Short mmCIF file of C-alpha atoms in Angstrom, two decimals:
data_model
loop_
_atom_site.label_atom_id
_atom_site.label_comp_id
_atom_site.label_asym_id
_atom_site.label_seq_id
_atom_site.Cartn_x
_atom_site.Cartn_y
_atom_site.Cartn_z
CA MET A 22 -5.94 7.25 6.83
CA LEU A 23 -8.22 8.32 3.98
CA GLU A 24 -7.18 11.98 4.37
CA ASP A 25 -3.50 10.99 4.29
CA CYS A 26 -4.21 9.07 1.09
CA LYS A 27 -5.67 12.22 -0.50
CA ASN A 28 -2.61 14.24 0.56
CA ALA A 29 -0.23 11.68 -0.93
CA LEU A 30 -2.19 11.65 -4.18
CA GLU A 31 -2.03 15.46 -4.34
CA ARG A 32 1.70 15.49 -3.58
CA TRP A 33 2.86 12.81 -6.01
CA GLY A 34 -0.05 12.39 -8.39
CA GLY A 35 1.81 13.51 -11.48
CA VAL A 36 5.11 11.74 -10.87
CA HIS A 37 4.37 8.65 -12.84
CA SER A 38 1.22 6.96 -14.16
CA LEU A 39 2.16 3.75 -12.33
CA ILE A 40 2.26 5.57 -9.01
CA ASP A 41 -0.96 7.41 -9.90
CA ARG A 42 -2.75 4.14 -10.51
CA TRP A 43 -1.28 2.62 -7.34
CA LEU A 44 -2.38 5.57 -5.18
CA ASP A 45 -5.86 5.24 -6.71
CA GLU A 46 -5.81 1.56 -5.72
CA ARG A 47 -4.81 2.60 -2.19
CA ARG A 48 -7.76 4.97 -1.99
CA GLU A 49 -10.13 2.26 -3.27
CA LEU A 50 -8.68 -0.19 -0.72
CA LEU A 51 -9.22 2.29 2.11
CA VAL A 52 -12.81 2.98 1.08
CA ASP A 53 -13.51 -0.75 0.93
CA PHE A 54 -11.78 -1.26 4.28
CA VAL A 55 -13.97 1.37 5.95
CA GLU A 56 -17.12 -0.15 4.42
CA LEU A 57 -16.16 -3.65 5.63
CA LYS A 58 -15.37 -2.32 9.11
CA GLN A 59 -18.76 -0.59 9.21
CA ALA A 60 -20.52 -3.78 8.07
CA CYS A 61 -18.80 -5.67 10.90
CA ASP A 62 -19.90 -3.04 13.40
CA ILE A 63 -23.51 -3.20 12.19
CA GLU A 64 -23.97 -6.98 12.03
CA LEU A 65 -20.92 -9.23 11.93
CA GLU A 66 -22.89 -12.38 11.16
CA ALA A 67 -24.28 -10.75 8.00
CA VAL A 68 -20.80 -10.19 6.51
CA SER A 69 -20.51 -12.68 3.67
CA LYS A 70 -17.52 -14.63 2.45
CA SER A 71 -17.84 -12.89 -0.91
CA ARG A 72 -17.63 -9.50 0.84
CA ILE A 73 -14.47 -10.55 2.67
CA ASP A 74 -13.07 -12.01 -0.57
CA ALA A 75 -13.64 -8.74 -2.42
CA PHE A 76 -11.72 -6.84 0.26
CA SER A 77 -8.96 -9.44 0.41
CA GLU A 78 -8.57 -9.31 -3.36
CA LEU A 79 -8.13 -5.53 -3.30
CA LEU A 80 -5.65 -5.90 -0.45
CA MET A 81 -3.61 -8.57 -2.24
CA ASP A 82 -3.68 -6.61 -5.52
CA TYR A 83 -2.42 -3.49 -3.76
CA ILE A 84 0.37 -5.32 -1.97
CA SER A 85 1.36 -7.16 -5.16
CA ALA A 86 1.43 -3.97 -7.22
CA GLY A 87 3.77 -2.43 -4.68
CA HIS A 88 6.14 -5.38 -4.54
CA PHE A 89 6.19 -6.30 -8.22
CA GLU A 90 5.59 -2.98 -10.01
CA VAL A 91 6.04 0.18 -7.95
CA TYR A 92 8.98 -0.65 -5.68
CA PRO A 93 11.11 -2.03 -8.54
CA GLN A 94 10.27 1.06 -10.64
CA LEU A 95 11.28 3.39 -7.81
CA ARG A 96 14.54 1.48 -7.40
CA GLU A 97 15.20 1.75 -11.14
CA GLU A 98 14.62 5.50 -10.99
CA SER A 99 17.12 5.74 -8.14
CA LYS A 100 19.64 3.76 -10.15
CA ALA A 101 19.06 5.95 -13.20
CA PHE A 102 19.76 9.06 -11.11
CA ASP A 103 22.72 7.39 -9.39
CA ASP A 104 20.94 7.94 -6.07
CA HIS A 105 22.88 5.69 -3.70
CA GLU A 106 21.31 7.20 -0.57
CA GLY A 107 17.85 6.64 -2.04
CA LEU A 108 18.70 3.01 -2.74
CA LEU A 109 19.94 2.50 0.82
CA LEU A 110 16.78 4.06 2.20
CA ALA A 111 14.66 1.96 -0.15
CA ASP A 112 16.33 -1.20 1.13
CA LYS A 113 15.62 -0.24 4.76
CA LEU A 114 12.01 0.73 4.06
CA LEU A 115 11.34 -2.36 1.96
CA GLU A 116 12.62 -4.53 4.80
CA ARG A 117 10.21 -2.83 7.21
CA LEU A 118 7.35 -3.25 4.72
CA GLU A 119 7.73 -7.03 4.96
CA MET A 120 5.98 -7.09 8.35
CA SER A 121 2.76 -5.71 6.93
CA THR A 122 3.08 -7.95 3.89
CA GLU A 123 3.17 -10.97 6.20
CA LEU A 124 0.16 -9.60 8.06
CA VAL A 125 -1.81 -9.32 4.81
CA LEU A 126 -0.84 -12.84 3.76
CA ASP A 127 -1.95 -14.19 7.15
CA PHE A 128 -5.28 -12.40 6.84
CA ASP A 129 -5.81 -13.80 3.36
CA ALA A 130 -5.02 -17.32 4.58
CA ASP A 131 -7.44 -17.05 7.52
CA TYR A 132 -10.34 -16.21 5.20
CA ALA A 133 -9.29 -18.21 2.12
CA SER A 134 -11.93 -20.95 2.24
CA PRO A 135 -15.59 -20.98 3.28
CA VAL A 136 -14.75 -23.24 6.23
CA ARG A 137 -11.88 -21.04 7.42
CA CYS A 138 -13.97 -17.92 6.90
CA LYS A 139 -16.74 -19.32 9.09
CA GLN A 140 -14.20 -20.39 11.73
CA HIS A 141 -12.58 -16.95 11.82
CA LEU A 142 -15.61 -14.68 11.32
CA ALA A 143 -15.80 -13.74 15.00
CA ARG A 144 -12.18 -12.56 14.81
CA LEU A 145 -12.78 -10.34 11.76
CA PRO A 146 -13.17 -7.07 13.74
CA ALA A 147 -9.90 -7.75 15.59
CA TRP A 148 -8.23 -8.64 12.28
CA LEU A 149 -9.42 -5.36 10.78
CA ASP A 150 -8.00 -3.45 13.74
CA ARG A 151 -4.62 -5.18 13.23
CA LEU A 152 -4.77 -4.47 9.50
CA ALA A 153 -5.60 -0.80 10.16
CA LYS A 154 -2.42 -0.42 12.22
CA GLY A 155 -0.31 -2.42 9.78
CA LEU A 156 -1.63 -0.58 6.74
CA ALA A 157 -1.21 2.83 8.36
CA GLU A 158 2.46 2.05 8.98
CA ARG A 159 2.82 0.57 5.48
CA PHE A 160 1.34 3.66 3.82
CA SER A 161 3.64 5.89 5.85
CA LEU A 162 6.69 3.86 4.79
CA GLU A 163 5.56 3.85 1.16
CA ASP A 164 5.00 7.61 1.29
CA GLN A 165 8.52 8.08 2.66
CA LEU A 166 9.88 5.97 -0.16
CA ILE A 167 8.02 7.95 -2.81
CA ALA A 168 8.81 11.30 -1.21
CA ARG A 169 12.52 10.58 -0.90
CA LEU A 170 12.93 9.31 -4.41
CA HIS A 171 10.76 12.02 -5.92
CA ALA A 172 12.47 14.78 -3.95
CA ALA A 173 15.89 13.51 -4.97
CA HIS A 174 14.96 13.34 -8.63
CA ALA A 175 12.72 16.37 -9.05
CA PRO A 176 15.60 18.91 -9.00
CA GLU A 177 17.38 17.00 -11.77
CA ALA A 178 14.19 17.02 -13.85
CA ALA A 179 13.84 20.76 -13.30
CA ARG A 180 17.46 21.34 -14.38
CA THR A 181 16.86 19.27 -17.52
CA GLU A 182 13.79 21.35 -18.37
CA GLU A 183 15.76 24.57 -17.80
CA ARG A 184 18.48 23.40 -20.19
CA GLN A 185 15.89 22.73 -22.88
CA ILE A 186 14.51 26.29 -22.68
#
């Protein structure tokens, strides 16, 4: 997943500073995910609530940025370019993204309080495995969304630049 994140950053890094920042957040989330997974593998009982909270906060921030900043911006770009096919695809992809959003919200709820964290600590490795699958699919869907909208709009930007020369 981390290598795919690097490829996405290379492909779309200059499209928009919002997307740049979001892809950086994705990379940070993945690094933190791997570190938490390794900590669970080494000694699960030593994983603290604060460690889980830090990961959960990154996860929630990433999901929120997508839903409330990036996806609306991508839709606006499609509207600005009169990209009806892009908007239809965005609607389909956003609907599919809801499954992983629900997964993230369930994870956050399971580890929200010290009592719940203690109750669910033994299930943390299984939760991380579920999140890995859900996030891998989410990142793929998000990459499709970015690629489609960028690909549809990049030729127009190139034509505009040519006209200015």
